[in-house]
């Protein structure tokens, strides 16, 4: 049997420059989990349907199970581990806890990444719009009532104190507290 072709790759993961080698067929999810030891990204369907593997590539929510790692050369990848000091993500985590928006937690990393994008991109979103935006993220055990309530809680709190909506062109930019931390 011949050795698989290995390709060099350089990219930014959670704000750190990474140089590695990958097989061209490796998915971004497998690359992160198996080679970078970033196991916060969960895999469910592995065919782009369930949304469990959602993370950010160049500021856009992306299915990492159907994205090849090699195609991310030169890109900026942000997995759930990269949001520890992100203001919006911290608000969402607190709201998910308060609204009992998870049970087994398997869908939660992908759900949080999508939710953060909704909060930043759609500050005026109502329940119907939040539900529409979540249509690509499946939760098999909690149901969506708590998840929608959690996202609305963050949106409403931000509106109440008139947080200026972030420019959607800079979705990957760090939110307020993270900039201070950095
Ligand atoms: Fe990627 Fe389901 S595991 S969409
Ligand atoms: Fe279990 Fe969503 S919390 S799948």
Short mmCIF file of C-alpha atoms and ligand atoms in Angstrom, two decimals:
data_model
loop_
_atom_site.label_atom_id
_atom_site.label_comp_id
_atom_site.label_asym_id
_atom_site.label_seq_id
_atom_site.Cartn_x
_atom_site.Cartn_y
_atom_site.Cartn_z
CA UNK A 1 0.00 0.00 0.00
CA UNK A 2 1.38 3.43 -0.90
CA UNK A 3 1.65 6.15 1.72
CA UNK A 4 -1.15 8.72 1.60
CA UNK A 5 -0.16 12.06 0.08
CA UNK A 6 0.60 14.52 2.84
CA UNK A 7 0.34 18.25 2.22
CA UNK A 8 1.74 21.12 4.28
CA UNK A 9 -0.77 23.64 5.57
CA UNK A 10 -0.46 26.95 7.37
CA UNK A 11 -3.43 28.69 8.93
CA UNK A 12 -4.53 30.59 12.01
CA UNK A 13 -6.48 28.66 14.62
CA UNK A 14 -7.95 30.57 17.53
CA UNK A 15 -5.54 33.42 16.86
CA UNK A 16 -2.43 31.24 16.83
CA UNK A 17 -0.49 30.54 13.66
CA UNK A 18 -0.33 26.81 13.01
CA UNK A 19 1.86 24.87 10.57
CA UNK A 20 0.97 21.23 10.03
CA UNK A 21 0.66 18.49 7.45
CA UNK A 22 -2.64 16.96 6.36
CA UNK A 23 -3.98 14.39 3.99
CA UNK A 24 -5.96 16.18 1.27
CA UNK A 25 -9.05 14.18 2.20
CA UNK A 26 -8.96 15.23 5.89
CA UNK A 27 -11.90 17.31 7.02
CA UNK A 28 -11.33 20.44 9.06
CA UNK A 29 -13.19 18.81 11.95
CA UNK A 30 -10.93 15.75 11.96
CA UNK A 31 -7.85 17.93 11.60
CA UNK A 32 -8.83 20.01 14.63
CA UNK A 33 -9.87 17.05 16.76
CA UNK A 34 -7.16 14.54 15.86
CA UNK A 35 -4.14 16.72 15.15
CA UNK A 36 -4.77 19.90 17.11
CA UNK A 37 -6.44 18.26 20.11
CA UNK A 38 -9.34 20.72 19.85
CA UNK A 39 -12.20 18.37 20.66
CA UNK A 40 -14.82 21.01 21.43
CA UNK A 41 -16.08 20.69 17.87
CA UNK A 42 -18.50 17.77 17.85
CA UNK A 43 -19.33 15.54 14.92
CA UNK A 44 -22.84 14.26 14.38
CA UNK A 45 -24.01 13.44 10.87
CA UNK A 46 -20.67 14.12 9.13
CA UNK A 47 -22.57 15.11 6.00
CA UNK A 48 -23.34 18.76 6.55
CA UNK A 49 -26.85 18.39 7.92
CA UNK A 50 -26.91 18.59 11.71
CA UNK A 51 -24.73 21.63 12.40
CA UNK A 52 -22.97 20.06 15.40
CA UNK A 53 -19.57 20.76 13.83
CA UNK A 54 -20.21 24.45 13.10
CA UNK A 55 -17.29 26.80 13.66
CA UNK A 56 -16.04 30.00 12.07
CA UNK A 57 -13.83 30.18 9.02
CA UNK A 58 -12.85 33.72 8.04
CA UNK A 59 -15.74 35.08 10.04
CA UNK A 60 -18.46 32.88 8.57
CA UNK A 61 -20.19 29.93 10.30
CA UNK A 62 -18.96 26.83 8.51
CA UNK A 63 -19.65 23.09 8.62
CA UNK A 64 -16.26 21.69 9.50
CA UNK A 65 -17.24 18.10 8.63
CA UNK A 66 -17.63 18.91 4.94
CA UNK A 67 -14.83 21.47 4.74
CA UNK A 68 -11.45 20.04 3.84
CA UNK A 69 -8.61 21.12 6.08
CA UNK A 70 -6.41 21.85 3.08
CA UNK A 71 -8.95 24.35 1.75
CA UNK A 72 -8.44 26.38 4.94
CA UNK A 73 -4.79 27.12 4.16
CA UNK A 74 -4.27 30.81 4.86
CA UNK A 75 -7.62 31.13 6.61
CA UNK A 76 -8.57 32.09 10.11
CA UNK A 77 -10.42 29.36 11.95
CA UNK A 78 -12.17 29.94 15.25
CA UNK A 79 -13.48 26.91 17.09
CA UNK A 80 -15.52 26.93 20.28
CA UNK A 81 -12.28 26.89 22.29
CA UNK A 82 -11.36 30.25 20.76
CA UNK A 83 -14.28 32.14 22.27
CA UNK A 84 -13.35 31.93 25.94
CA UNK A 85 -12.82 35.67 26.24
CA UNK A 86 -15.49 36.77 23.80
CA UNK A 87 -18.13 39.05 25.29
CA UNK A 88 -21.03 37.88 23.12
CA UNK A 89 -20.17 34.23 23.67
CA UNK A 90 -19.97 34.72 27.42
CA UNK A 91 -23.40 36.36 27.41
CA UNK A 92 -24.76 33.44 25.39
CA UNK A 93 -23.21 30.84 27.69
CA UNK A 94 -24.81 32.51 30.71
CA UNK A 95 -28.16 32.73 28.90
CA UNK A 96 -28.02 29.07 27.81
CA UNK A 97 -27.50 28.14 31.45
CA UNK A 98 -30.28 30.41 32.70
CA UNK A 99 -32.76 29.17 30.11
CA UNK A 100 -31.82 25.48 30.38
CA UNK A 101 -30.92 25.53 26.69
CA UNK A 102 -28.97 22.29 26.74
CA UNK A 103 -29.33 18.80 28.02
CA UNK A 104 -26.66 16.42 26.70
CA UNK A 105 -24.74 19.36 25.25
CA UNK A 106 -23.73 17.61 22.07
CA UNK A 107 -25.21 20.23 19.77
CA UNK A 108 -24.18 23.11 22.02
CA UNK A 109 -20.78 24.14 20.57
CA UNK A 110 -22.25 24.44 17.08
CA UNK A 111 -25.40 26.02 18.43
CA UNK A 112 -23.40 28.67 20.31
CA UNK A 113 -21.31 29.53 17.26
CA UNK A 114 -24.48 30.01 15.20
CA UNK A 115 -26.15 31.92 18.03
CA UNK A 116 -23.22 34.30 18.32
CA UNK A 117 -23.44 34.99 14.60
CA UNK A 118 -27.17 35.73 14.96
CA UNK A 119 -26.58 38.15 17.85
CA UNK A 120 -23.90 40.02 15.91
CA UNK A 121 -25.53 39.98 12.50
CA UNK A 122 -29.21 40.34 13.41
CA UNK A 123 -29.55 42.53 16.51
CA UNK A 124 -33.27 43.09 15.82
CA UNK A 125 -34.12 39.40 15.35
CA UNK A 126 -37.44 38.20 16.77
CA UNK A 127 -38.33 34.62 17.72
CA UNK A 128 -39.32 33.70 14.17
CA UNK A 129 -36.06 34.97 12.74
CA UNK A 130 -33.99 33.25 15.43
CA UNK A 131 -35.78 29.98 14.65
CA UNK A 132 -35.12 30.44 10.96
CA UNK A 133 -31.43 31.08 11.60
CA UNK A 134 -31.22 27.95 13.75
CA UNK A 135 -32.75 25.74 11.07
CA UNK A 136 -29.32 24.34 10.21
CA UNK A 137 -28.54 23.30 13.78
CA UNK A 138 -30.34 20.24 15.08
CA UNK A 139 -30.88 19.50 18.74
CA UNK A 140 -32.08 16.00 19.48
CA UNK A 141 -32.87 16.27 23.17
CA UNK A 142 -33.52 19.76 24.57
CA UNK A 143 -35.92 21.12 22.01
CA UNK A 144 -35.65 24.64 20.79
CA UNK A 145 -37.75 26.67 23.22
CA UNK A 146 -34.92 27.18 25.71
CA UNK A 147 -32.37 27.80 22.99
CA UNK A 148 -34.51 30.46 21.31
CA UNK A 149 -35.25 32.05 24.69
CA UNK A 150 -31.53 32.15 25.51
CA UNK A 151 -30.66 33.91 22.27
CA UNK A 152 -33.55 36.33 22.71
CA UNK A 153 -32.36 37.01 26.26
CA UNK A 154 -28.99 38.17 24.92
CA UNK A 155 -30.54 40.16 22.08
CA UNK A 156 -33.03 41.84 24.42
CA UNK A 157 -30.36 42.65 27.02
CA UNK A 158 -28.17 44.19 24.36
CA UNK A 159 -31.03 46.23 22.98
CA UNK A 160 -31.99 47.39 26.50
CA UNK A 161 -28.57 48.95 27.06
CA UNK A 162 -28.33 50.01 23.43
CA UNK A 163 -25.22 48.03 22.58
CA UNK A 164 -24.15 49.27 19.17
CA UNK A 165 -24.56 46.42 16.66
CA UNK A 166 -21.24 45.16 15.40
CA UNK A 167 -20.45 45.67 11.74
CA UNK A 168 -21.40 42.43 10.03
CA UNK A 169 -18.35 42.72 7.81
CA UNK A 170 -16.15 42.10 10.82
CA UNK A 171 -17.90 39.11 12.37
CA UNK A 172 -14.58 37.60 13.28
CA UNK A 173 -13.40 40.74 15.03
CA UNK A 174 -13.16 40.37 18.75
CA UNK A 175 -16.06 41.73 20.74
CA UNK A 176 -15.62 44.38 23.40
CA UNK A 177 -14.35 42.50 26.45
CA UNK A 178 -12.13 40.34 24.34
CA UNK A 179 -10.39 43.35 22.90
CA UNK A 180 -9.75 44.59 26.41
CA UNK A 181 -8.41 41.17 27.36
CA UNK A 182 -6.18 41.06 24.34
FE1 LIG B 1 -21.13 18.44 10.38
FE2 LIG B 1 -23.40 17.24 11.09
S1 LIG B 1 -21.38 16.80 11.74
S2 LIG B 1 -23.14 19.03 9.87
FE1 LIG B 2 -28.56 17.25 23.37
FE2 LIG B 2 -28.91 19.41 21.83
S1 LIG B 2 -28.63 19.34 23.99
S2 LIG B 2 -28.61 17.40 21.20
#
